[in-house]
Coordinates of C-alpha atoms (C1' of nucleotides) in Angstrom, one line a residue:
Chain A
M1 CA -16.4 -29.1 -0.3
S2 CA -12.7 -29.8 -0.3
N3 CA -11.5 -31.4 2.9
H4 CA -8.8 -28.8 3.5
A5 CA -11.5 -26.1 3.5
P6 CA -11.0 -24.3 6.8
H7 CA -13.6 -23.6 9.4
L8 CA -16.1 -21.4 7.6
S9 CA -17.5 -18.5 9.6
E10 CA -21.1 -18.1 10.2
Q11 CA -21.4 -15.5 7.6
E12 CA -19.6 -17.6 5.0
L13 CA -21.9 -20.5 5.7
V14 CA -24.9 -18.2 5.2
R15 CA -23.6 -17.0 1.9
R16 CA -23.0 -20.5 0.6
E17 CA -26.5 -21.4 1.6
N18 CA -27.8 -18.3 -0.2
L19 CA -25.8 -19.4 -3.3
R20 CA -27.5 -22.8 -3.1
K21 CA -31.0 -21.3 -2.7
I22 CA -30.3 -19.1 -5.7
Q23 CA -29.3 -22.1 -7.8
E24 CA -32.5 -23.9 -6.6
L25 CA -34.5 -21.1 -8.1
G26 CA -32.9 -21.7 -11.4
I27 CA -30.6 -18.6 -11.3
D28 CA -27.0 -19.0 -12.4
P29 CA -25.0 -17.1 -9.7
Y30 CA -22.0 -16.9 -12.2
P31 CA -23.7 -16.3 -15.5
A32 CA -21.5 -16.3 -18.7
A33 CA -23.5 -13.8 -20.7
A34 CA -22.2 -10.3 -21.1
F35 CA -24.1 -7.6 -19.3
N36 CA -24.4 -4.4 -21.3
V37 CA -23.4 -1.4 -19.3
S38 CA -24.6 1.9 -20.7
H39 CA -23.5 4.2 -18.0
H40 CA -21.2 4.5 -15.0
S41 CA -22.4 5.8 -11.7
Q42 CA -20.6 9.1 -11.8
E43 CA -21.9 10.0 -15.3
V44 CA -25.4 9.6 -14.1
V45 CA -24.9 11.6 -10.9
D46 CA -23.1 14.4 -12.7
G47 CA -25.3 14.5 -15.8
F48 CA -28.8 14.0 -14.6
E49 CA -29.4 17.5 -13.4
D50 CA -28.8 19.1 -16.8
N51 CA -30.5 16.5 -18.9
P52 CA -32.7 14.1 -17.1
D53 CA -34.3 12.7 -20.3
A54 CA -30.9 11.3 -21.3
Y55 CA -31.1 8.9 -18.4
A56 CA -34.5 7.4 -19.0
E57 CA -33.1 4.1 -19.9
V58 CA -29.8 3.1 -18.3
S59 CA -28.0 0.0 -17.3
L60 CA -25.2 -0.1 -14.7
A61 CA -23.3 -2.9 -13.0
G62 CA -21.2 -3.1 -9.9
R63 CA -21.0 -4.4 -6.4
M64 CA -23.9 -4.0 -4.0
M65 CA -22.3 -2.2 -1.0
A66 CA -25.3 -1.4 1.1
Q67 CA -28.9 -2.4 1.3
R68 CA -31.7 -0.5 3.1
I69 CA -34.8 -2.5 3.0
M70 CA -38.2 -1.1 4.0
G71 CA -40.6 -3.8 3.3
K72 CA -41.8 -3.8 -0.2
A73 CA -39.2 -1.3 -1.4
A74 CA -35.5 -0.9 -0.8
F75 CA -32.5 1.2 -1.6
M76 CA -29.2 -0.4 -2.4
E77 CA -25.8 1.2 -3.2
L78 CA -24.1 0.1 -6.3
Q79 CA -20.4 0.6 -6.6
D80 CA -18.7 0.6 -9.9
A81 CA -15.3 1.7 -11.1
A82 CA -16.4 5.4 -11.1
G83 CA -18.0 5.5 -7.7
R84 CA -21.3 4.8 -6.1
I85 CA -24.9 5.4 -7.0
Q86 CA -28.0 4.6 -5.1
C87 CA -30.6 2.3 -6.6
Y88 CA -34.3 2.2 -5.7
V89 CA -35.6 -1.3 -5.8
A90 CA -39.4 -1.8 -5.5
R91 CA -41.0 -5.2 -5.2
D92 CA -43.6 -4.7 -7.9
E93 CA -41.2 -3.1 -10.3
I94 CA -38.6 -5.9 -10.5
A95 CA -41.3 -8.6 -9.9
P96 CA -44.4 -7.3 -11.6
G97 CA -46.2 -10.7 -11.9
E98 CA -47.7 -12.9 -9.2
D99 CA -44.3 -14.4 -8.3
K100 CA -42.5 -12.1 -6.0
A101 CA -39.6 -14.4 -5.3
L102 CA -37.1 -12.2 -7.2
Y103 CA -37.7 -9.5 -4.7
N104 CA -38.8 -11.3 -1.5
D105 CA -36.2 -14.1 -1.6
V106 CA -33.5 -13.3 -4.1
F107 CA -33.0 -9.6 -3.5
K108 CA -34.0 -9.4 0.2
K109 CA -32.5 -12.6 1.5
Y110 CA -30.0 -14.3 -0.9
L111 CA -28.2 -11.2 -2.2
D112 CA -25.3 -10.2 0.1
L113 CA -23.2 -7.2 0.4
G114 CA -20.4 -7.5 -2.1
D115 CA -22.4 -9.4 -4.7
W116 CA -22.0 -8.1 -8.3
V117 CA -25.3 -7.1 -9.8
G118 CA -26.5 -5.4 -13.0
V119 CA -29.5 -3.1 -13.0
R120 CA -31.6 -1.5 -15.7
G121 CA -34.0 1.3 -15.1
H122 CA -34.2 5.1 -15.2
A123 CA -32.5 7.8 -13.2
F124 CA -34.6 10.0 -10.9
R125 CA -34.3 12.2 -7.9
T126 CA -35.6 11.0 -4.5
Q127 CA -37.6 13.0 -2.1
T128 CA -34.5 13.8 -0.2
G129 CA -32.9 15.0 -3.5
Q130 CA -30.5 12.2 -4.2
I131 CA -30.0 11.1 -7.8
S132 CA -30.7 7.4 -8.0
I133 CA -31.6 4.6 -10.3
H134 CA -35.2 3.4 -10.3
V135 CA -34.6 -0.3 -11.0
K136 CA -36.9 -2.2 -13.4
E137 CA -34.6 -5.2 -13.9
L138 CA -32.1 -6.6 -11.5
R139 CA -29.7 -9.4 -12.4
L140 CA -27.1 -11.2 -10.3
L141 CA -23.8 -11.1 -12.1
S142 CA -21.5 -12.8 -9.5
K143 CA -22.0 -14.1 -6.0
A144 CA -19.5 -13.1 -3.2
L145 CA -18.9 -15.9 -0.7
R146 CA -16.9 -13.8 1.8
P147 CA -18.2 -10.8 3.8
L148 CA -16.5 -7.5 3.1
P149 CA -15.6 -5.1 5.9
V150 CA -18.4 -2.7 6.2
V151 CA -17.1 0.8 6.1
K152 CA -19.7 3.5 6.6
E153 CA -19.3 7.2 6.2
K154 CA -21.4 10.3 7.1
D155 CA -20.4 13.9 6.7
G156 CA -16.9 12.9 5.7
E157 CA -16.5 10.9 8.9
V158 CA -15.6 7.3 8.3
F159 CA -16.8 4.6 10.6
D160 CA -15.1 1.3 11.1
A161 CA -12.5 1.9 8.5
F162 CA -10.7 -1.1 7.1
S163 CA -7.3 0.0 8.3
D164 CA -5.2 -2.9 9.4
P165 CA -2.1 -2.5 7.2
E166 CA -1.3 -6.1 7.1
Q167 CA -4.8 -7.0 5.8
R168 CA -4.9 -4.0 3.5
Y169 CA -1.6 -5.0 1.8
R170 CA -2.1 -8.8 1.7
Q171 CA -5.7 -8.4 0.5
R172 CA -5.3 -5.3 -1.7
Y173 CA -8.5 -6.3 -3.6
V174 CA -10.5 -5.8 -0.4
D175 CA -8.7 -2.5 0.3
L176 CA -9.6 -1.3 -3.2
I177 CA -13.2 -2.3 -2.8
V178 CA -13.8 -0.5 0.5
N179 CA -11.4 2.3 0.5
P180 CA -12.1 4.6 -2.4
E181 CA -9.1 6.9 -1.6
V182 CA -6.8 3.9 -2.2
R183 CA -8.3 3.4 -5.7
E184 CA -7.7 7.1 -6.3
T185 CA -4.1 6.9 -5.2
F186 CA -3.3 4.3 -7.9
I187 CA -5.2 6.1 -10.5
K188 CA -3.1 9.2 -9.7
R189 CA 0.1 7.1 -10.0
A190 CA -1.0 5.8 -13.4
R191 CA -1.7 9.4 -14.5
M192 CA 1.7 10.4 -13.3
V193 CA 3.4 7.7 -15.3
T194 CA 1.3 8.5 -18.4
S195 CA 2.1 12.1 -18.1
M196 CA 5.9 11.3 -18.0
R197 CA 5.6 8.9 -20.9
D198 CA 3.7 11.4 -23.0
F199 CA 6.3 14.1 -22.2
L200 CA 9.2 11.8 -23.3
N201 CA 7.4 10.6 -26.4
G202 CA 6.6 14.2 -27.2
K203 CA 10.3 14.9 -27.1
G204 CA 10.9 12.1 -29.6
Y205 CA 12.6 9.7 -27.3
L206 CA 12.2 6.0 -27.8
E207 CA 10.6 3.8 -25.1
V208 CA 12.5 0.6 -25.0
E209 CA 12.8 -2.7 -23.0
T210 CA 16.0 -4.2 -21.8
P211 CA 16.7 -7.4 -20.0
V212 CA 15.6 -8.0 -16.4
L213 CA 17.6 -11.2 -16.3
Q214 CA 21.2 -10.2 -16.6
P215 CA 24.4 -12.2 -16.6
L216 CA 26.1 -9.3 -14.7
Y217 CA 24.3 -6.7 -12.7
G218 CA 25.4 -3.1 -13.0
G219 CA 24.4 0.5 -13.1
A220 CA 24.0 1.0 -9.4
A221 CA 25.6 0.1 -6.1
A222 CA 23.3 -2.6 -4.6
R223 CA 23.2 -6.3 -3.8
P224 CA 21.3 -8.2 -6.4
F225 CA 18.9 -11.2 -6.4
K226 CA 20.5 -14.2 -7.9
T227 CA 18.8 -16.9 -10.0
H228 CA 19.7 -19.7 -12.3
H229 CA 18.7 -20.6 -15.8
N230 CA 18.4 -24.3 -16.2
T231 CA 18.9 -24.7 -19.9
L232 CA 21.9 -22.4 -20.1
D233 CA 23.1 -23.7 -16.7
Q234 CA 24.1 -20.2 -15.9
T235 CA 23.8 -17.8 -13.0
L236 CA 21.6 -14.8 -13.8
Y237 CA 20.8 -11.7 -11.8
L238 CA 17.7 -9.7 -11.6
R239 CA 18.7 -6.2 -12.7
I240 CA 19.5 -3.5 -10.2
A241 CA 19.4 -0.9 -12.9
D242 CA 19.0 -0.8 -16.7
E243 CA 21.6 2.0 -17.1
L244 CA 24.3 0.0 -18.8
Y245 CA 21.9 -1.5 -21.4
L246 CA 20.4 1.9 -22.2
K247 CA 23.8 3.3 -22.8
R248 CA 24.6 0.4 -25.2
L249 CA 21.6 1.6 -27.1
I250 CA 23.0 5.1 -27.3
V251 CA 26.2 3.5 -28.6
G252 CA 24.0 1.8 -31.2
G253 CA 22.8 5.1 -32.5
Y254 CA 19.5 6.0 -30.8
E255 CA 19.6 9.6 -29.7
G256 CA 17.1 9.3 -26.8
V257 CA 16.0 6.2 -25.1
F258 CA 14.0 5.6 -21.9
E259 CA 12.5 2.7 -20.0
F260 CA 10.2 2.4 -17.0
A261 CA 12.1 -0.4 -15.5
K262 CA 11.2 -2.7 -12.6
D263 CA 14.5 -3.0 -10.7
F264 CA 15.3 -5.4 -7.9
R265 CA 17.6 -4.9 -5.0
N266 CA 18.3 -7.5 -2.3
E267 CA 18.5 -5.1 0.6
G268 CA 16.6 -4.0 3.6
M269 CA 12.9 -3.0 3.5
S270 CA 11.4 0.1 5.0
R271 CA 8.7 2.6 4.2
F272 CA 11.0 3.9 1.5
H273 CA 12.3 0.6 0.2
N274 CA 10.6 -2.4 -1.5
P275 CA 12.7 -5.2 -3.0
E276 CA 11.3 -4.5 -6.4
F277 CA 10.6 -1.0 -7.4
T278 CA 10.3 1.1 -10.6
M279 CA 12.8 3.5 -12.0
M280 CA 12.5 5.5 -15.1
E281 CA 15.8 6.0 -16.8
L282 CA 16.4 8.3 -19.7
Y283 CA 19.5 8.8 -21.8
V284 CA 19.9 11.6 -24.4
A285 CA 22.8 11.9 -26.8
Y286 CA 24.8 15.1 -27.2
K287 CA 23.5 16.6 -23.9
D288 CA 25.0 17.1 -20.5
Y289 CA 23.8 17.2 -16.9
R290 CA 23.0 20.9 -17.1
W291 CA 20.6 20.4 -20.0
M292 CA 19.1 17.5 -18.1
M293 CA 18.3 19.7 -15.1
D294 CA 16.2 21.9 -17.3
L295 CA 14.5 18.8 -18.8
V296 CA 13.6 17.2 -15.5
E297 CA 12.3 20.5 -14.2
E298 CA 10.1 20.9 -17.2
M299 CA 8.9 17.3 -17.0
L300 CA 8.0 17.2 -13.3
E301 CA 6.4 20.6 -13.3
G302 CA 4.2 19.2 -16.1
V303 CA 3.5 16.1 -14.1
A304 CA 2.5 18.0 -11.0
K305 CA 0.3 20.3 -13.0
A306 CA -1.4 17.3 -14.7
L307 CA -2.2 16.0 -11.2
T308 CA -3.1 19.1 -9.3
G309 CA -3.8 21.8 -11.8
D310 CA -1.5 24.4 -10.2
G311 CA 1.6 22.2 -9.7
V312 CA 1.5 22.5 -5.9
V313 CA 1.3 19.1 -4.2
T314 CA 0.4 18.8 -0.6
V315 CA 2.6 16.3 1.2
G316 CA 1.9 15.8 4.9
K317 CA 2.1 19.4 6.3
N318 CA 4.1 20.7 3.4
A319 CA 3.0 22.4 0.2
I320 CA 5.5 21.4 -2.5
N321 CA 5.6 23.6 -5.5
F322 CA 7.1 22.1 -8.6
A323 CA 6.9 25.3 -10.7
R324 CA 10.2 26.2 -12.3
P325 CA 12.8 27.3 -11.5
W326 CA 14.0 25.1 -8.7
K327 CA 16.8 26.0 -6.3
R328 CA 20.2 24.8 -7.4
Y329 CA 23.1 24.2 -5.0
T330 CA 26.4 22.4 -5.5
M331 CA 27.0 19.8 -2.8
Y332 CA 29.6 22.1 -1.1
E333 CA 27.2 25.1 -1.3
A334 CA 24.4 23.1 0.2
I335 CA 26.5 22.0 3.1
R336 CA 27.8 25.5 3.7
V337 CA 24.2 26.9 3.6
F338 CA 22.9 24.4 6.1
T339 CA 25.9 24.1 8.4
D340 CA 27.9 27.3 8.0
I341 CA 30.9 25.1 7.2
D342 CA 32.9 25.2 4.1
I343 CA 34.2 21.8 3.4
S344 CA 35.4 22.3 -0.2
Q345 CA 39.1 22.4 0.7
M346 CA 39.0 19.8 3.5
D347 CA 41.0 16.6 3.4
E348 CA 39.8 13.3 4.8
A349 CA 41.0 14.0 8.4
Q350 CA 39.4 17.4 8.5
L351 CA 36.1 16.0 7.1
R352 CA 36.1 13.3 9.7
D353 CA 36.6 15.9 12.4
T354 CA 33.8 18.1 10.9
A355 CA 31.5 15.1 10.8
R356 CA 32.2 14.5 14.5
K357 CA 31.4 18.2 15.4
L358 CA 28.1 17.8 13.4
H359 CA 27.2 14.7 15.3
V360 CA 27.4 12.7 12.1
S361 CA 28.5 9.1 12.8
T362 CA 31.3 7.8 10.7
D363 CA 33.4 4.7 10.5
P364 CA 37.1 4.3 9.5
S365 CA 36.3 2.7 6.1
M366 CA 34.8 5.9 4.9
G367 CA 36.8 7.9 2.4
R368 CA 36.4 11.6 1.5
G369 CA 33.4 11.1 -0.8
K370 CA 31.6 8.9 1.7
L371 CA 32.2 11.4 4.5
I372 CA 30.8 14.3 2.4
D373 CA 27.8 12.1 1.5
E374 CA 27.1 11.4 5.2
I375 CA 27.3 15.0 6.2
F376 CA 25.0 15.9 3.4
G377 CA 22.6 13.1 4.2
E378 CA 22.4 14.1 7.9
C379 CA 22.6 17.9 7.8
V380 CA 21.1 18.9 4.5
E381 CA 18.9 16.4 2.8
P382 CA 16.1 16.3 5.4
H383 CA 15.7 20.0 5.2
L384 CA 15.2 20.1 1.4
I385 CA 11.4 20.0 1.1
Q386 CA 10.9 22.0 -2.1
P387 CA 12.4 20.3 -5.2
T388 CA 16.1 21.2 -5.2
F389 CA 19.0 20.3 -7.4
I390 CA 22.2 19.3 -5.7
T391 CA 25.1 19.2 -8.2
D392 CA 28.8 18.2 -8.4
Y393 CA 29.4 15.1 -6.3
P394 CA 32.7 13.5 -5.3
E395 CA 34.1 11.3 -7.9
E396 CA 34.5 8.2 -5.6
M397 CA 30.7 7.9 -5.2
S398 CA 29.9 8.0 -8.9
P399 CA 31.8 5.5 -11.0
L400 CA 29.5 6.0 -14.1
A401 CA 29.6 9.8 -14.2
K402 CA 31.9 12.0 -16.2
K403 CA 34.7 14.0 -14.4
H404 CA 33.7 17.6 -13.8
R405 CA 34.8 19.8 -16.7
D406 CA 36.1 22.5 -14.2
H407 CA 36.6 20.9 -10.8
P408 CA 39.0 18.0 -10.3
G409 CA 37.8 15.3 -7.9
L410 CA 34.1 16.0 -8.7
V411 CA 31.8 14.6 -11.3
E412 CA 29.1 16.2 -13.4
R413 CA 26.2 14.8 -11.4
F414 CA 23.0 16.1 -9.8
E415 CA 20.3 14.7 -7.7
V416 CA 16.8 16.1 -7.2
I417 CA 15.9 16.2 -3.5
C418 CA 12.3 16.6 -2.7
N419 CA 10.5 16.2 0.7
G420 CA 13.8 15.3 2.2
K421 CA 14.5 12.4 -0.1
E422 CA 16.3 11.8 -3.4
I423 CA 13.9 11.4 -6.3
A424 CA 16.2 11.6 -9.2
N425 CA 19.9 11.1 -10.0
A426 CA 21.6 12.2 -13.2
F427 CA 25.0 12.6 -14.8
S428 CA 26.9 13.7 -17.8
E429 CA 27.5 10.0 -18.6
L430 CA 31.1 8.8 -18.6
N431 CA 31.9 7.8 -22.1
D432 CA 35.7 7.6 -21.9
P433 CA 36.2 3.8 -22.1
I434 CA 39.7 4.0 -20.5
D435 CA 38.5 6.1 -17.6
Q436 CA 35.4 3.8 -17.2
R437 CA 37.7 0.8 -17.0
Q438 CA 39.7 2.5 -14.3
R439 CA 36.6 3.3 -12.3
F440 CA 35.4 -0.3 -12.6
E441 CA 38.8 -1.5 -11.4
A442 CA 38.5 0.9 -8.4
Q443 CA 35.1 -0.7 -7.7
L444 CA 36.7 -4.2 -7.8
E445 CA 39.1 -3.1 -5.2
L446 CA 36.3 -1.9 -3.0
G447 CA 34.6 -5.3 -3.6
K448 CA 37.7 -7.1 -2.5
R449 CA 37.8 -5.1 0.7
G450 CA 34.3 -6.4 1.5
D451 CA 32.0 -3.8 0.0
D452 CA 29.2 -6.1 -1.2
E453 CA 27.5 -3.3 -3.1
A454 CA 30.6 -2.5 -5.2
M455 CA 30.0 -2.7 -8.9
V456 CA 31.3 -5.5 -11.0
L457 CA 33.3 -5.0 -14.2
D458 CA 31.2 -5.4 -17.3
E459 CA 33.6 -6.2 -20.1
D460 CA 30.9 -6.1 -22.8
F461 CA 29.8 -2.6 -21.6
L462 CA 33.4 -1.4 -21.9
R463 CA 33.6 -3.0 -25.4
A464 CA 30.5 -1.0 -26.3
L465 CA 32.1 2.3 -25.0
E466 CA 35.2 1.5 -27.0
Y467 CA 33.1 1.7 -30.1
G468 CA 32.4 5.2 -29.0
M469 CA 29.4 6.7 -27.1
P470 CA 28.5 10.3 -27.9
P471 CA 28.4 12.7 -25.0
T472 CA 25.2 11.8 -23.2
A473 CA 23.1 13.0 -20.4
G474 CA 21.3 10.3 -18.3
I475 CA 18.8 10.4 -15.5
G476 CA 17.0 7.9 -13.2
I477 CA 13.8 8.9 -11.5
G478 CA 12.5 6.8 -8.6
I479 CA 8.9 6.3 -9.7
D480 CA 7.6 5.0 -6.4
R481 CA 9.2 7.8 -4.4
L482 CA 7.8 10.3 -6.8
A483 CA 4.4 8.7 -6.6
M484 CA 4.6 8.9 -2.8
I485 CA 5.0 12.6 -3.1
M486 CA 2.5 13.2 -5.9
T487 CA -0.2 11.2 -4.0
N488 CA 0.8 12.3 -0.5
Q489 CA 1.4 8.8 0.8
P490 CA 3.8 8.2 3.7
S491 CA 4.8 4.7 2.8
I492 CA 6.0 3.1 -0.4
Q493 CA 3.6 0.3 0.4
D494 CA 0.8 2.7 -0.3
V495 CA 1.9 3.3 -3.9
L496 CA 2.5 -0.3 -4.7
F497 CA -0.5 -2.5 -5.3
F498 CA 1.2 -5.6 -3.8
P499 CA 4.1 -4.5 -1.6
Q500 CA 6.4 -7.4 -0.6
M501 CA 5.3 -9.2 2.5
K502 CA 6.6 -12.2 4.3
A503 CA 4.6 -15.3 3.4
E504 CA 1.5 -15.9 5.4
K505 CA 1.8 -18.7 8.0
Chain B
rG1 C1' 20.0 -6.9 11.4
rA2 C1' 18.4 -4.0 16.5
rA3 C1' 14.7 -1.7 19.6
rG4 C1' 9.6 -0.1 20.7
rC5 C1' 4.5 -1.2 19.9
rG6 C1' 0.6 -4.4 18.4
rA7 C1' -2.4 -9.3 17.2
rU8 C1' -9.6 -10.7 20.9
rA9 C1' -16.3 -12.0 16.3
rG10 C1' -16.5 -10.8 9.0
rC11 C1' -14.6 -5.2 10.2
rU12 C1' -13.2 -1.4 14.0
rC13 C1' -12.2 -2.0 19.0
rA14 C1' -13.0 -2.6 24.7
rG15 C1' -11.8 -6.2 28.3
rC16 C1' -8.4 -2.8 35.2
rU17 C1' -4.8 -5.9 40.5
rG18 C1' -5.8 -13.4 37.0
rG19 C1' -12.2 -15.7 38.3
rU20 C1' -17.8 -18.4 32.9
rA21 C1' -15.7 -13.4 26.4
rG22 C1' -18.0 -7.7 25.4
rA23 C1' -19.8 -3.3 22.2
rG24 C1' -20.9 -0.9 17.5
rC25 C1' -21.3 -2.1 12.5
rA26 C1' -22.0 -6.6 9.6
rG27 C1' -25.1 -11.6 10.0
rC28 C1' -29.9 -14.2 11.1
rA29 C1' -35.5 -13.6 12.1
rC30 C1' -39.8 -10.3 12.0
rA31 C1' -42.0 -5.4 10.7
rC32 C1' -41.8 -1.3 7.3
rU33 C1' -43.1 1.1 -0.8
rU34 C1' -38.4 7.4 -1.3
rU35 C1' -34.3 5.6 2.7
rU36 C1' -29.2 7.1 3.2
rA37 C1' -24.1 5.5 9.3
rA38 C1' -32.2 3.9 7.5
rU39 C1' -35.3 2.5 11.8
rG40 C1' -37.7 -0.8 15.6
rU41 C1' -37.8 -5.6 18.3
rG42 C1' -35.5 -10.2 19.1
rC43 C1' -31.4 -13.9 18.2
rG44 C1' -26.9 -16.1 16.9
rG45 C1' -21.6 -15.6 16.1
rG46 C1' -14.8 -16.7 19.2
rC47 C1' -8.3 -21.8 18.1
rC48 C1' -8.7 -14.4 22.5
rC49 C1' -1.7 -15.3 16.7
rU50 C1' 1.2 -20.2 18.0
rG51 C1' 3.9 -23.2 21.7
rG52 C1' 5.6 -23.7 26.5
rG53 C1' 5.5 -22.1 31.8
rU54 C1' 3.4 -20.1 36.6
rU55 C1' -1.5 -20.9 39.0
rC56 C1' -6.9 -24.3 41.9
rG57 C1' -7.9 -21.1 37.6
rA58 C1' -4.6 -17.3 32.0
rA59 C1' -7.4 -13.2 26.6
rU60 C1' -4.9 -11.1 31.1
rC61 C1' 1.3 -12.8 34.3
rC62 C1' 6.3 -15.0 32.5
rC63 C1' 9.5 -17.3 28.4
rA64 C1' 10.1 -18.5 23.3
rG65 C1' 8.3 -18.1 18.4
rU66 C1' 5.3 -16.1 14.1
rC67 C1' 3.3 -12.0 11.5
rG68 C1' 2.6 -6.7 11.1
rC69 C1' 3.6 -1.4 12.0
rU70 C1' 7.1 2.4 13.6
rU71 C1' 12.1 4.2 14.6
rC72 C1' 17.2 3.0 13.5
rA73 C1' 21.0 0.8 10.3
rC74 C1' 21.8 -0.1 4.5
rC75 C1' 19.7 1.8 0.2
rA76 C1' 16.4 4.5 -4.5

RNA sequence: GAAGCGAUAGCUCAGCUGGUAGAGCAGCACACUUUUAAUGUGCGGGCCCUGGGUUCGAAUCCCAGUCGCUUCACCA
């Protein structure tokens, strides 16, 4: 035992002793040989009723999660990836000869909850009606040296749930073992992503990969993580968005590209923010933001239906219906609907005054766009539960979006708000290289004034635009936020396997 | 970054105005060949988050810190 091994608990000592006893009996607690699994728990439970003969010879593997020993026979619960199944283990079945050690010692004493075992036998129905496996052969597949939390459940009521968030997130493997609904949440997330990917592939768009390590960060307003490449002796940033790279690919001639991108933002953490998160960005040539609204509606309706059947997702107390069509408001309309105030003609001073009346806090650095955004964020956004489009944003807030075709001072941009939070952001992409350069320069000015989230000027991106980018619609969808909605989880940590945590100790 | 709340057995938690550390499950031992939160009897198990302070005496009171959660702030 290594000398830095900390104080083992009583139960850990017992398990190590059991391991030794097993080895003394000549059994390898970590065998190399493959164990052939013929069925999963759920298949047997679901299928036995209709066709019992099909389960006369089955082999399953999983963790032993409960043991109910009654002398010469016992029940154990085996948990595999699909669920749980009860196994009936009788002494004279698994140890038919004179030597009963496999049952009396190995099974009854040296196996512990959490150990991986393989069983062979036949399915049957117990006297109380539960479909179970009658075990003829039992094999230890891997010994567990730490005790699991023991979570019990009866009639839907859970006892002693493993619920401490810190432990659940730091030791997600334990969480996944003992909390089946957690496993289910991540399966749903995966199905959500698959559904989006299938949809986009079905439309003929190309899934691509672009750099995570970027010499300049761009495509969003955020503070980046900074790192250094030794050989190049150069500062690199972890991407805050992949937007500028995907647009370069549109310049290159692809008509539709998308990426499920891990992005990194060096900012505060909350139940809606993790330093690394996933965004799906899609760019399609010859389209505009109006077209993109129809596309995202179609895609997310499909995703919701794939997950729930009817497209209605329960989130907390709300039933959110993703069926098309969704409500569409311009930013000004939305504010008028929720505050009875028409701000469309207001100048900065009037907006500041309005914000004060609405109890929206402002500070002197805020310009017209920022003031509108604040009023919207306070007075409108939290009330938008059903998926809703908000369109036509102030130009100052959107340096990568094309100027509105009809309304000066606005850009062709929409966001999808759902459950009171933004889940998607899209524009008719700015493809005028001269306008784009001016917007970047305006950002540089903001940066000089101390805005540490202002965008930096990307000369190569401008060069690409100067070669000509077709009119293009682009969208970014926050995958984690969407997953929170689709899986009814209140915290982003519950849709990330390994949410960022401060280092232990 | 600020405030509020929390940290006690493997897990979930109790522990009052300071006086030898508790329960259920899990563990160990014995019994039990269709149980299912199995049952019955008995027994072990603690760096009370860390460091200071007050006190004859601190899990408990005070101060500082660590980590977590929540609500803000910034953001997607």
